[in-house]
Amino acid sequence: MDIILQIVLLVAGFVLLIKGADIFVGGASKMAEIFHVPKMLIGLTIVAFGTSAPELAVSISALVSGSTDMVIGNVIGSCILNILLILGLTATIYPIEINDDTVKKELPLTMLISMVLAVLFLDVVLAGGATNEITREDGIIILLFFLIFLYYLVVMAKRGDGKSSAAEKVATEKIDQKKVAAKGASVKNRKKKADAKKGLWKQTVFIVLGLAGLVLGSQIVVDNASAIAMTLGMSERLIGMTIVALGTSLPELVTSVTAARKHESALAVGNIIGSNIFNICIVLGVPVVMFGTVTQGSFSLIDLAMLVGSSVLLFFFAKSQCKISRVEGALMLVVFAVYYGFILLA
């Protein structure tokens, strides 16, 4: 009976996480518009944070609770799920077109950041150490890569490059859609701005409520996922890479599948690229810098190999014809099934 209650609470925690992220993003986006923050920067910060906010909240809560294996499992599991499951499923619904800039710049950057995490994780082992860990210094290195990524996007935007990259599109298209209806007469625009300023307090309340939902939901998820792991005799790493990773990746799943149904390939790909970079650099980097060294007790080389391998597979599929076909999407789903079958049965 206890495990049934824990599962119910786990689902409730996921709902609270996702709803909290939605409320927070909505409030923060409106707040940014009130203060005239540029549209591109709103997207890069708020939209990117919004889809990965559940992962970040879970990672911080897990470290506070001492569940370090769940932190690594959540990050690596989410990145693998994003590429193999979400993009694989998306491509089988509708072939994903990928522009040249994404193939030449953003996908290689995704591979590079995945490889950097693998190298940082393995440096202790290669040096003859007995444990696998990510130190505060490693966390700072990871955050520096994220700053480089942001700098690249800002430079591209300032140059006014007509070929918007996929990561830029995921950061802007959601906002563009909401603003199309607002491009009416100037009088209406001024009235809307005045109304927005009057609603400043309302957006502040939404931000606070959204953050509260993220904090509470993440704590519920971590506590009950850990309890389920103990009850079933599963490791926190396995729970983090399966149940927690899938639950926190629901925003990316919904966004990408919806984009595929609307034939918005750039949105689907950009969603995953931006999310994976954010997961590694922020979801892992920020908590490590805040709390110090994270040691992985049940570390497995196959997890890191699949993290890097999935990004390499995505790159070569995308490079072949600047698209991911239905067949390639199906192959990604097969690789996902084989890998997760292995870690569940091992």
PDB file of C-alpha atoms in Angstrom, residues 54 99 119 194 209 273:
ATOM      1  CA  PRO A  54      11.907  20.730 -13.582  1.00  0.00           C
ATOM      2  CA  ASN A  99      19.093  23.818 -41.487  1.00  0.00           C
ATOM      3  CA  VAL A 119      36.056  13.901 -19.807  1.00  0.00           C
ATOM      4  CA  ALA A 194      -0.295  50.455 -19.742  1.00  0.00           C
ATOM      5  CA  LEU A 209       3.774  30.807  -7.099  1.00  0.00           C
ATOM      6  CA  ILE A 273      19.459  21.142 -28.591  1.00  0.00           C
TER       7      ILE A 273
END
